[in-house]
Coordinates of C-alpha atoms and ligand atoms in Angstrom, one line a residue:
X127 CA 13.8 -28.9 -16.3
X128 CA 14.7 -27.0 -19.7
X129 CA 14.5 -23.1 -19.4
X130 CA 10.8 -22.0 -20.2
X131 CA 12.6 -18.5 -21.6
X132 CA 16.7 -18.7 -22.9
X133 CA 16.7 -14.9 -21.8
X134 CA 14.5 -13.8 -19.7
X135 CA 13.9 -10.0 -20.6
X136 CA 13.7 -7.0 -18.2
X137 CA 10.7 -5.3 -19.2
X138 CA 9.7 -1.6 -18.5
X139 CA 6.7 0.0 -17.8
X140 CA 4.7 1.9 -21.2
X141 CA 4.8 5.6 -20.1
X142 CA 4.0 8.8 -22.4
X143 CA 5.1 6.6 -25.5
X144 CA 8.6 5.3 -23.6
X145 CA 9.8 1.9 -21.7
X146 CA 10.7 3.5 -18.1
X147 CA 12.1 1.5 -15.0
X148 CA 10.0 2.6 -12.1
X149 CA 11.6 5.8 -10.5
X150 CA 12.9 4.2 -7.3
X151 CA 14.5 1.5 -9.5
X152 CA 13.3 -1.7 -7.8
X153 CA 12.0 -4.6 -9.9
X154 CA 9.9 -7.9 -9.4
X155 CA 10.5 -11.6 -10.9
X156 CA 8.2 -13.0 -12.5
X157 CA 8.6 -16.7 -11.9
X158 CA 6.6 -19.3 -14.0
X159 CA 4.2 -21.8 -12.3
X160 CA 5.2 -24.3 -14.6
X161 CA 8.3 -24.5 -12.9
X162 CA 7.9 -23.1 -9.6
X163 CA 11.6 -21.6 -9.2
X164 CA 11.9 -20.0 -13.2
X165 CA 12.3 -16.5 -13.3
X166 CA 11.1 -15.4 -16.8
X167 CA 11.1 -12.1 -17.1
X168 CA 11.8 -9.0 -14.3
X169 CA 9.1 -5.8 -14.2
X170 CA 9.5 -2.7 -12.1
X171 CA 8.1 -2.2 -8.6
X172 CA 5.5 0.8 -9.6
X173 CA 4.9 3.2 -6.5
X174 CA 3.3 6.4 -6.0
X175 CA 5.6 8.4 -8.2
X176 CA 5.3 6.1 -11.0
X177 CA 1.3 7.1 -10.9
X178 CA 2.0 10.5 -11.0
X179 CA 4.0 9.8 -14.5
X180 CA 1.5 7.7 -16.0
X181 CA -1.5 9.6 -14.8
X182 CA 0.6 13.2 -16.3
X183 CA 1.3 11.2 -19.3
X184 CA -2.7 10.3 -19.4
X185 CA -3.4 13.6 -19.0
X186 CA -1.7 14.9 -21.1
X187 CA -2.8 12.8 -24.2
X188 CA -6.1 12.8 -23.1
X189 CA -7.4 16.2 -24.7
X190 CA -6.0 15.3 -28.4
X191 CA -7.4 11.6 -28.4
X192 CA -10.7 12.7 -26.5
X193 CA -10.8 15.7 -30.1
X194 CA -10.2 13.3 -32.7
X195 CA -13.2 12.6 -34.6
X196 CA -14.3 9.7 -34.1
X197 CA -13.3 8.0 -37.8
X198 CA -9.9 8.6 -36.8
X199 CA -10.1 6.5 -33.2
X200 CA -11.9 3.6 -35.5
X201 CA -8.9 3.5 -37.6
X202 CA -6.8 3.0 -34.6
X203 CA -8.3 0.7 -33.3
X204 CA -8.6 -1.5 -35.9
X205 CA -4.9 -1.3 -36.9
X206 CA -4.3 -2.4 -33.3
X207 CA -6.9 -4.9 -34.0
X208 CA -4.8 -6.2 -37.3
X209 CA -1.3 -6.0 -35.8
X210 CA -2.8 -7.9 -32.6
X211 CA -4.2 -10.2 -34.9
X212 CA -0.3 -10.9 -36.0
X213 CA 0.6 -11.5 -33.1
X214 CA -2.0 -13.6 -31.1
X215 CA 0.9 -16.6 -31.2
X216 CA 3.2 -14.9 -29.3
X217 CA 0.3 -13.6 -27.1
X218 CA -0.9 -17.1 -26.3
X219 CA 2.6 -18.5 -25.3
X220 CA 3.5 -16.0 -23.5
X221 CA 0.0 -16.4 -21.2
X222 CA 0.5 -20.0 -21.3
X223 CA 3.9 -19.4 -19.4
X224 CA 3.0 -16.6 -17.1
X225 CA -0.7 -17.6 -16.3
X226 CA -0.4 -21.3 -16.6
X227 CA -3.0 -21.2 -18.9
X228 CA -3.4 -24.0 -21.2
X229 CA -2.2 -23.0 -24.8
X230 CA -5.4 -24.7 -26.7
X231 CA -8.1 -24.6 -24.4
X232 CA -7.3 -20.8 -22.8
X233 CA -4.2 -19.2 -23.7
X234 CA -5.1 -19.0 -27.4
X235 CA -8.7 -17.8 -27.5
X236 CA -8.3 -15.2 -24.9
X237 CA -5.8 -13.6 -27.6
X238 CA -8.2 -13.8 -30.4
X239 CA -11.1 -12.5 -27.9
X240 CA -8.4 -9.5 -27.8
X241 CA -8.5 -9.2 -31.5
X242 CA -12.0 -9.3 -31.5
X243 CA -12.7 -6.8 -29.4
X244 CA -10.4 -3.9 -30.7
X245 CA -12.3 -4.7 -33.7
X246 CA -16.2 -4.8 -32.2
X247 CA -14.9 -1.8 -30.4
X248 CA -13.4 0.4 -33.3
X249 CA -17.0 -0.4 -35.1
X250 CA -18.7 1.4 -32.3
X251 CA -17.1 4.2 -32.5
X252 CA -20.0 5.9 -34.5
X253 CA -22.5 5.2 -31.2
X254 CA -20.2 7.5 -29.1
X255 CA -23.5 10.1 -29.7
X256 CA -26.3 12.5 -27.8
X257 CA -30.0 13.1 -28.7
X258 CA -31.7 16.5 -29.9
X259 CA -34.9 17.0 -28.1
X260 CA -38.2 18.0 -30.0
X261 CA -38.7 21.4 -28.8
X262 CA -40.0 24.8 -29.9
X263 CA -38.5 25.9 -33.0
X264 CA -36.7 28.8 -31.1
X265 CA -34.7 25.9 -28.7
X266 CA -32.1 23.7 -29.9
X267 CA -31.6 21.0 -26.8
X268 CA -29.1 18.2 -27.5
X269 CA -26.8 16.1 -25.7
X270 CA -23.2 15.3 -25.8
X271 CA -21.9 12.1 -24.7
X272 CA -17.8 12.8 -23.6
X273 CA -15.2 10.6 -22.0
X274 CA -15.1 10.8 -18.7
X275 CA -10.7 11.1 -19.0
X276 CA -7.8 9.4 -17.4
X277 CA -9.3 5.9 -16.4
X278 CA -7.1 3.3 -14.5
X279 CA -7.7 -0.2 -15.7
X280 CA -6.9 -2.6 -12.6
X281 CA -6.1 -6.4 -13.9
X282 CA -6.2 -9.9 -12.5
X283 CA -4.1 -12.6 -13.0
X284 CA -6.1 -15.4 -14.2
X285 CA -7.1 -14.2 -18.1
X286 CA -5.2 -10.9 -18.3
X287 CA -5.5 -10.6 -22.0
X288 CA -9.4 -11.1 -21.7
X289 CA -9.7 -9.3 -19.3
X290 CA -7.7 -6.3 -21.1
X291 CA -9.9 -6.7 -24.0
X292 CA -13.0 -6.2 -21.7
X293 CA -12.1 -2.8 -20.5
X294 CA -9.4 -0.9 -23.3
X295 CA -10.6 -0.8 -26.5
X296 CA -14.2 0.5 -25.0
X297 CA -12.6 3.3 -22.9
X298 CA -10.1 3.7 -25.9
X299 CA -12.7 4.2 -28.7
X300 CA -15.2 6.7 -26.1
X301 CA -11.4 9.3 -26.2
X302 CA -10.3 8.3 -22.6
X303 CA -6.8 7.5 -22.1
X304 CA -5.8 4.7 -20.0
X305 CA -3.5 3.5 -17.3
X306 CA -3.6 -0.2 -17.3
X307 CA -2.2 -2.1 -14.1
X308 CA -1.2 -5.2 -14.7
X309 CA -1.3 -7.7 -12.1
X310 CA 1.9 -8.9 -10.4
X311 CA 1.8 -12.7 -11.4
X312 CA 1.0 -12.4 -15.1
X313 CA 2.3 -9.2 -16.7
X314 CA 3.8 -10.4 -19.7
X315 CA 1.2 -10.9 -22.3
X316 CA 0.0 -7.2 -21.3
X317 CA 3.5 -5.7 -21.7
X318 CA 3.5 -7.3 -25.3
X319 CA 0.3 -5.9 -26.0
X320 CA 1.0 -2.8 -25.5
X321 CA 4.3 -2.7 -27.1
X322 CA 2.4 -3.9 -30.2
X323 CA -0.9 -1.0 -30.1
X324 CA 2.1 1.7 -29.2
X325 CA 2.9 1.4 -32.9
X326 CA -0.4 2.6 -33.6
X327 CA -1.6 4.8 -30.7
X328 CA -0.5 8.3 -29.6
X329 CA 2.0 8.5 -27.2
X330 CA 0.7 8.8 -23.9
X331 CA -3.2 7.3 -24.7
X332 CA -2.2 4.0 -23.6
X333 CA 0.1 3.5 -20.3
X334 CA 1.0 0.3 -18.5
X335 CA 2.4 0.0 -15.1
X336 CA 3.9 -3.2 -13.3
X337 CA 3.8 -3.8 -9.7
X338 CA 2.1 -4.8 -6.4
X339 CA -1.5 -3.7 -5.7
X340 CA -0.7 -2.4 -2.2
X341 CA 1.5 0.0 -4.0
X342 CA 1.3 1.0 -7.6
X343 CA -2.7 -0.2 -7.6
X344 CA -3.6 1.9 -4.4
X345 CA -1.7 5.0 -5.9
X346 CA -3.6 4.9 -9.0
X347 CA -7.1 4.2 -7.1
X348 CA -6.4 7.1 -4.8
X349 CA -4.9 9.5 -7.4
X350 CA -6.5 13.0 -7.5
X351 CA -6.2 12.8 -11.4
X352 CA -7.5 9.5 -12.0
X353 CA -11.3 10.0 -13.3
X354 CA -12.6 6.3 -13.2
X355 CA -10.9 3.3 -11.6
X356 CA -12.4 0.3 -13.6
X357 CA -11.2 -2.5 -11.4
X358 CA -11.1 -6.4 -11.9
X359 CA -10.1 -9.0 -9.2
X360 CA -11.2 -10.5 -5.6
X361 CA -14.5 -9.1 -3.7
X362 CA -12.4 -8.7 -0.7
X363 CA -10.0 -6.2 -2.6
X364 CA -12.8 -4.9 -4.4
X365 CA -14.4 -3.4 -1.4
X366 CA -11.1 -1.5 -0.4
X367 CA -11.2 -0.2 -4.0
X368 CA -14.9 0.7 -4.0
X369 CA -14.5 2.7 -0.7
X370 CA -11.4 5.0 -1.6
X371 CA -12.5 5.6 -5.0
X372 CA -16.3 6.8 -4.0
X373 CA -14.8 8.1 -1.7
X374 CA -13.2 10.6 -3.5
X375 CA -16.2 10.5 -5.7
X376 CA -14.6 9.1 -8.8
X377 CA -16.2 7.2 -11.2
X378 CA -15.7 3.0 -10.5
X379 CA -16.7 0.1 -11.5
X380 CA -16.0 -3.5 -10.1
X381 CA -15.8 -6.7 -11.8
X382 CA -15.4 -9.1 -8.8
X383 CA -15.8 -12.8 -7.5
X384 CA -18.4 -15.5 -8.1
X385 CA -19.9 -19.0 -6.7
X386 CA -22.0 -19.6 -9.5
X387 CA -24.8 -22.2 -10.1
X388 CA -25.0 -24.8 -12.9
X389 CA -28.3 -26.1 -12.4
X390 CA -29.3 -29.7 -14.5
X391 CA -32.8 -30.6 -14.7
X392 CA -34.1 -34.4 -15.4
X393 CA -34.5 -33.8 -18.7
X394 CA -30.7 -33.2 -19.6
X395 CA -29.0 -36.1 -18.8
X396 CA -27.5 -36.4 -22.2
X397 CA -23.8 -36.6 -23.3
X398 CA -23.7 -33.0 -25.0
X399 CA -24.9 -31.1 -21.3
X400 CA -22.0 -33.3 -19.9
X401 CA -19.9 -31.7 -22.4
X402 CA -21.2 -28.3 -21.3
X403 CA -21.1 -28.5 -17.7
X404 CA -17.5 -29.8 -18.1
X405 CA -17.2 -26.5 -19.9
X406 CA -19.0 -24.3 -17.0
X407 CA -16.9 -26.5 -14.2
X408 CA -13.9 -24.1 -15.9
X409 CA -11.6 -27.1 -15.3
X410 CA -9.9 -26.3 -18.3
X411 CA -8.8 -23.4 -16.2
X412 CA -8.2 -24.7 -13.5
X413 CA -11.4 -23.0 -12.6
X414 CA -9.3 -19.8 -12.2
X415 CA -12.0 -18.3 -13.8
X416 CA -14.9 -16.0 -11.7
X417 CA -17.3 -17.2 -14.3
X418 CA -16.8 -21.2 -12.9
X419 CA -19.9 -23.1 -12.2
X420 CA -18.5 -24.7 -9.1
X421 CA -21.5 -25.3 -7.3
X422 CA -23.3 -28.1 -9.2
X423 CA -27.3 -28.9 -8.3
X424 CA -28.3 -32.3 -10.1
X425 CA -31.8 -33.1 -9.8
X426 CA -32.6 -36.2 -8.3
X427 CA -33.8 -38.2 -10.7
X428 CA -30.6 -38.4 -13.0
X429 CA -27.8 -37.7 -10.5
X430 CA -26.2 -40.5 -10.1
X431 CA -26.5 -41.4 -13.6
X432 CA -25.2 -38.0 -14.7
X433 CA -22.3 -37.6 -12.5
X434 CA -21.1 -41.1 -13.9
X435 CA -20.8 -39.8 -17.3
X436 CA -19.4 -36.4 -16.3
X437 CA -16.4 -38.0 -13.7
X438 CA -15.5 -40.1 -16.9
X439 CA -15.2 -37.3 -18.8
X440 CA -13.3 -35.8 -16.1
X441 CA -10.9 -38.1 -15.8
X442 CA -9.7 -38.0 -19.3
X443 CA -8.6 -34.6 -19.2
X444 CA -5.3 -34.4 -19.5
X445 CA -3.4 -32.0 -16.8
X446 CA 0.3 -30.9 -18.5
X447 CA 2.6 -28.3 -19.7
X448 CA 0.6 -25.7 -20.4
X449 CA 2.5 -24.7 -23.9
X450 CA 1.4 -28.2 -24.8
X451 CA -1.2 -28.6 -27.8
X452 CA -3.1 -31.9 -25.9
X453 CA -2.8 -30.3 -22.7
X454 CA -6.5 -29.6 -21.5
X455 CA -5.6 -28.3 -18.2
X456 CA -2.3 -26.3 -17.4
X457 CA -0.9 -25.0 -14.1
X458 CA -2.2 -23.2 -10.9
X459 CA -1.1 -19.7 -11.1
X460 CA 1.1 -19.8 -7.5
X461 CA 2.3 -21.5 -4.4
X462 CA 0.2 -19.3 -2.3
X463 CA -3.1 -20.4 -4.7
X464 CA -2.2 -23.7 -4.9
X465 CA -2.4 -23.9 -0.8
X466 CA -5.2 -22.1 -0.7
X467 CA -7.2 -24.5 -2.7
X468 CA -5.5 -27.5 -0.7
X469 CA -6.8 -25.8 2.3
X470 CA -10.6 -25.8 0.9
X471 CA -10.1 -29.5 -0.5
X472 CA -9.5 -30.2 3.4
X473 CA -12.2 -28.4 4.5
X474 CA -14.9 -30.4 2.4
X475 CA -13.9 -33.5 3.2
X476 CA -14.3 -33.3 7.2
X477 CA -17.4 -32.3 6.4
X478 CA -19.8 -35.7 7.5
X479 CA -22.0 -36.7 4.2
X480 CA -19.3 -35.4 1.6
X481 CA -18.4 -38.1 -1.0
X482 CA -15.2 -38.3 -3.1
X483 CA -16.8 -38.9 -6.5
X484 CA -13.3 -38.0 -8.5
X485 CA -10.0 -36.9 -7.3
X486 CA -7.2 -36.5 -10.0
X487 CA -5.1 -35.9 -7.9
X488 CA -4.4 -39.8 -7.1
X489 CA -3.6 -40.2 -10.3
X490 CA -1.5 -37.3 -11.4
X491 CA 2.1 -38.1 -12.0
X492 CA 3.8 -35.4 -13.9
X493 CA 6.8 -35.6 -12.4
X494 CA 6.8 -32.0 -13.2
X495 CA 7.8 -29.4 -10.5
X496 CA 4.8 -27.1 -11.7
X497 CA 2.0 -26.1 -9.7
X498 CA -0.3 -28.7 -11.3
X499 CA -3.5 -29.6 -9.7
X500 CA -6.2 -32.2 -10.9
X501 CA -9.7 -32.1 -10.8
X502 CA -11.7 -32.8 -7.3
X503 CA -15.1 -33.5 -7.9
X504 CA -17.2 -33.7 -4.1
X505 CA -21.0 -34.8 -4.1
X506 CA -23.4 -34.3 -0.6
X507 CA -22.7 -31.0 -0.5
X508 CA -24.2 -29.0 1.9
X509 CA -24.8 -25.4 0.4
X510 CA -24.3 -24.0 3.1
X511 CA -20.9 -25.6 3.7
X512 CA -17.4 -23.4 3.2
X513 CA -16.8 -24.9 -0.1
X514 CA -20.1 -24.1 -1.2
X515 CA -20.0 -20.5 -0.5
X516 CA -16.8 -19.0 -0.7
X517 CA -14.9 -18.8 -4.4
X518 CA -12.2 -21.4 -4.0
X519 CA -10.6 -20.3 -7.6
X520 CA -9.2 -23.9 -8.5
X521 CA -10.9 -27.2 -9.8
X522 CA -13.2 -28.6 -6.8
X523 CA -16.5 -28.6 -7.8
X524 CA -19.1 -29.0 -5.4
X525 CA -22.1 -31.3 -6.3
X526 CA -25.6 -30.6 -4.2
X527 CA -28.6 -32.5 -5.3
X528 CA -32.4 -31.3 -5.6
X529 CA -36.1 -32.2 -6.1
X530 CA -38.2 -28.7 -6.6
X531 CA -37.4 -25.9 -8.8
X532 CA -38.1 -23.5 -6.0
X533 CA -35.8 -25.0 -3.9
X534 CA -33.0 -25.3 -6.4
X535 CA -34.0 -21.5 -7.5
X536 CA -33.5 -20.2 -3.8
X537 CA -30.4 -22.5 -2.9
X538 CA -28.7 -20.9 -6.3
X539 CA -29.3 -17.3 -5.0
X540 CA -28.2 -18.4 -1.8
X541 CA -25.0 -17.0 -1.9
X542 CA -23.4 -13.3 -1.5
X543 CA -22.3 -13.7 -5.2
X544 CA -24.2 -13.1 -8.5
X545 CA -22.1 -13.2 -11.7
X546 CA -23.2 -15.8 -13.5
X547 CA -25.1 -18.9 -13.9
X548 CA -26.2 -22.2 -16.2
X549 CA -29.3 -23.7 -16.2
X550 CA -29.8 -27.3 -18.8
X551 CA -33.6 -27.9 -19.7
X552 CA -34.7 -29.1 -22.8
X553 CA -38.1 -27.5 -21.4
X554 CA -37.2 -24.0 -22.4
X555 CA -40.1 -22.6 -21.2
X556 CA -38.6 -23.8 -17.8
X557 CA -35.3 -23.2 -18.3
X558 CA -35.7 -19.0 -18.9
X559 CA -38.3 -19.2 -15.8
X560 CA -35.5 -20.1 -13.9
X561 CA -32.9 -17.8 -15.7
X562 CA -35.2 -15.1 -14.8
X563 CA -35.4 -15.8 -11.3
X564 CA -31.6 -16.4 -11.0
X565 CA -29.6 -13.2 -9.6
X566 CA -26.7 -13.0 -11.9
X567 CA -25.5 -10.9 -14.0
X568 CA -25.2 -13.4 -16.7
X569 CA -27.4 -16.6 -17.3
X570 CA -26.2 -18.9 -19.8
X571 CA -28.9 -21.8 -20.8
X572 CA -27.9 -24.7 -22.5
X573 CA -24.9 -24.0 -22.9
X574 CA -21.5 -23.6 -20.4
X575 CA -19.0 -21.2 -22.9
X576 CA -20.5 -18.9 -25.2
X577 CA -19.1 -15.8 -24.1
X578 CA -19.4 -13.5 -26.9
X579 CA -17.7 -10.2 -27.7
X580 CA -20.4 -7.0 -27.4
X581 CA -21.8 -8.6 -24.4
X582 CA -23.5 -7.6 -21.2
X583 CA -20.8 -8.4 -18.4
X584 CA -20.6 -7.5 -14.9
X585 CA -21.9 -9.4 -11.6
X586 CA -24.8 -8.3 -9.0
X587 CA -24.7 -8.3 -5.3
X588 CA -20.9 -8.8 -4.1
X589 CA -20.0 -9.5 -7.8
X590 CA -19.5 -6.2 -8.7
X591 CA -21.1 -2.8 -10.4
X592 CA -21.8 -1.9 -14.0
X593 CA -21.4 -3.8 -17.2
X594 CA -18.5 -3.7 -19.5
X595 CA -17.6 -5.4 -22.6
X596 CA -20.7 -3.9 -24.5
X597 CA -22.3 -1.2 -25.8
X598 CA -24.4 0.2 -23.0
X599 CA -21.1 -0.8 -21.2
X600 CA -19.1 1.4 -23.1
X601 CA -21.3 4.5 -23.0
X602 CA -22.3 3.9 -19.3
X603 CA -18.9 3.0 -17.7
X604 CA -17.1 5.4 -20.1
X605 CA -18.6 8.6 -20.5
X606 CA -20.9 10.9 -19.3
X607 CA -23.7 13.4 -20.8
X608 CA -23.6 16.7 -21.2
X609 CA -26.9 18.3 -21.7
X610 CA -26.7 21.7 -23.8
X611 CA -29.9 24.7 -24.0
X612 CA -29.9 26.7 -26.9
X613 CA -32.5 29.8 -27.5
X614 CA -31.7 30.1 -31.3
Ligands
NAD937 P1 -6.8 -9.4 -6.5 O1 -8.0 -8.7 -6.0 O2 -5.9 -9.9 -5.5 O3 -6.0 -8.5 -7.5 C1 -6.5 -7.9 -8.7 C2 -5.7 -6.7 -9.1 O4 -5.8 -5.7 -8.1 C3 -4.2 -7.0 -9.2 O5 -3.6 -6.3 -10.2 C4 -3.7 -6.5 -7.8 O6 -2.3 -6.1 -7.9 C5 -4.5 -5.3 -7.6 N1 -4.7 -4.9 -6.2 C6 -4.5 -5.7 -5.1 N2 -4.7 -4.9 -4.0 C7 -5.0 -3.7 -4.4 C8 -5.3 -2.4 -3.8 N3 -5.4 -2.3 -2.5 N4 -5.6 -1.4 -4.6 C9 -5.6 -1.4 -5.9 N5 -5.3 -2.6 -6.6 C10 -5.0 -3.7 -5.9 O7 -7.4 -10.6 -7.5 P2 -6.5 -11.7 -8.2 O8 -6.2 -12.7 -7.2 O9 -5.5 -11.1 -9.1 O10 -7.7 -12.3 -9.2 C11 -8.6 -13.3 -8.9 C12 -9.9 -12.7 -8.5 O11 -10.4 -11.9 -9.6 C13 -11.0 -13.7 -8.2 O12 -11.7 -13.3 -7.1 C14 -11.8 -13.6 -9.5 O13 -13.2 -14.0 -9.3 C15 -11.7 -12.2 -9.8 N6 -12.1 -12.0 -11.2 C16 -13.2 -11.4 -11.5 C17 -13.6 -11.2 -12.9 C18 -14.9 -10.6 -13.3 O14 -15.0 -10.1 -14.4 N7 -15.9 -10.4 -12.4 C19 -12.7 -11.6 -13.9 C20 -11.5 -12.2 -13.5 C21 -11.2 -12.4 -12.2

């Protein structure tokens, strides 16, 4: 296979305005899963003294940043909002070859969800704001709203650039500063990004660190001098983080796993909710995504007859290079991953009932050493089975089937998880009762992809704690009030 990079580029780690190696010296590979043996670029191996620098370097920018009025952060902002813009080519290829992410369908438009959000954010700067109380004339009562500080921004692999642009321009415009952690299998597009706002920012306000999470992550979550670890990745990491940061009492927050319901009523057995439920199945991402709707409940009445228009649509999605435009689906993110979900696939199908309604697999011929993976669509799915309750993270959707909206209501809260959730009902009045009564943190109806920027986002139950992306995000995951008395 032809070299995904000519020259693959040793990067360094953004520290206090300067590209460092990590202090020991060591450095990681960061191989491609398009071909499974490509290195692509080298990062350093962060450890505990590499938090100390970034977490001084923090510090030290934080008071400046944290001072400026407000205008001035806007500004920021939006330049890094303009210069991103610039650059959202270069942002989406170099995704496409760390992530696997298909170019079109992912890679692209989590670059211009980037852009977007340094610019929502910059226009918020203005909301950053306390209240004055109606007292007696004598008392003047107000409150402040401040940055909380030095906030560590833990990333995932599977959308890092979305994922970036849910947690730094909101910390960035409150006057935190920010050491971002990117995560070990996908650093690149996060290294660029930051090389392109450093032309804007101060040094020091914006850090970025490379590494494994054992090390360089744990340092950061347990660092004295790190005020909020705002964390995104797997429940069962998640809880680790939770406990050491509350446990020094540091502000956290948690953006964690899902198993979420797409729930079709007889009503909706039309081609456009195929086209949306294809959408919530996250195939196009390999259902890498913690949003996926991998646990399908088809009433009854149209279940059949729906699931043969949706396999067909299935089945035309095309699985390929991932830096190809008509690729719909690109690459598994690693070996390890790509077992995993092998290991899952295996699972449902000694289950007794289960029925193969499409498996891509059969007819996948890339001839490709990648870590492709097809579509695996299973019907007669128990929900309590494995593959019904625990997040699989790749493209095997789970098909259950049911008759009463209670039932359908409690089998889609049956589960530990509770980030998101579809419901298709031309009935609307239906449809919201049973968005209501879903526990998620986000219900889409009628629809399988309209994340927007300034929304609510954040799971409930083992999905996570507090909101980000939004306003009330912002000011509640990224600063705190301070009350001030005044006898005039
Ligand atoms: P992961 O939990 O393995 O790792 C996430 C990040 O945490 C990585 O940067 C990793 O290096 C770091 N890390 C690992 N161990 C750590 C530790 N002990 N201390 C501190 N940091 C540590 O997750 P992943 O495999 O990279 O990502 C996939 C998971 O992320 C899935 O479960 C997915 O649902 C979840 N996710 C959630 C959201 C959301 O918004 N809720 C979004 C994307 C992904």
């Amino acid at each position: 296979m032809e070299a995904v990079v000519e020259h693959p580029r040793d990067w360094g780690m953004l520290i206090g305005g300067e590209w460092v190696d990590a202090v020991a010296g060591e450095r990681i590979d960061v191989i491609t899963p398009i071909d499974r043996h490509q290195v692509i670029a080298t990062v350093p191996r962060a450890r505990e003294a590499d938090a100390d620098r970034a977490v001084a370097a923090a510090r030290e920018a934080f008071p400046a940043w944290a001072q400026l009025p407000f205008t001035k952060r806007a500004r920021a902002l939006a330049q890094v909002a303009d210069r991103l813009e610039e650059a959202v080519e270069e942002l989406a290829v170099l995704t496409a070859i760390d992530t696997g992410n298909a170019i079109r369908t992912q890679a692209r438009p989590e670059g211009t969800m980037l852009v977007e959000s340094f610019r929502y954010f910059a226009g918020l700067a203005g909301e950053v704001k306390g209240v004055t109380l109606p007292t007696a004339p004598d008392q003047l009562q107000y409150t402040r709203r401040q940055p909380l500080g030095v906030v560590a921004a833990i990333l995932p692999w599977n959308s890092p650039l979305m994922i970036v642009a849910f947690k730094l321009p909101a910390l960035l415009v409150a006057g935190n500063t920010a050491v971002v952690k990117a995560a070990e299998d996908a650093p690149l597009s996060v290294l660029r990004m930051a090389e392109i706002a450093s032309e804007v920012l101060p040094p020091g306000v914006l850090n970025v660190v490379t590494g494994y999470g054992a090390e360089i992550g744990e340092s950061l979550v347990v660092h004295d001098d790190v005020d909020k670890v705002s964390f995104t990745g797997s429940t069962a990491v998640g809880f680790g983080v939770g406990a050491k940061a509350g446990g020094r009492l540091a502000h956290h927050s948690l953006e964690l796993g899902g198993k979420s319901p797409c729930i079709v009523y007889p009503d909706s057995c039309t081609d456009e909710v195929v086209e949306q439920v294809l959408l919530a199945s996250r195939f196009a991402r390999q259902s890498q995504s913690c949003t996926t709707g991998s646990r399908l409940f088809l009433h009854e009445d149209i279940h059949d007859e729906f699931l043969e228009k949706f396999v067909a649509r299935v089945a035309q999605l095309k699985v390929g290079d991932p830096r190809e435009e008509d690729s719909d689906i690109g690459c598994i993110i690693n070996a390890k991953q790509w077992e995993r979900v092998q290991g899952y696939i295996e699972d449902g199908l000694a289950q007794e009932g289960v029925r193969v309604v499409h498996d891509g697999r059969e007819s996948l011929t890339m001839g490709e050493p990648g870590f492709y993976h097809a579509p695996m669509v299973l019907a007669g799915v128990g929900n309590d089975w494995r593959i019904a309750r625990e997040e699989i993270f790749g493209p095997v959707l789970s098909v259950i089937p049911w008759r009463d909206e209670d039932e359908v209501v409690r089998m889609a809260n049956d589960t530990h998880y509770g980030l998101a959730a579809f419901v298709f009902c031309q009935d609307l009045g239906a449809a919201l009762r049973t968005a209501h009564r879903i526990d998620s943190g986000w219900v889409q109806v009628n629809q399988g992809g309209g994340q927007v920027v300034g929304q609510s986002y954040g799971g409930m139950k083992q999905s996570g704690l507090g909101r980000e992306f939004s306003l009330e995000g912002m000011l509640e995951g990224f600063t705190q009030i301070k009350q001030i008395n005044v006898k005039l």
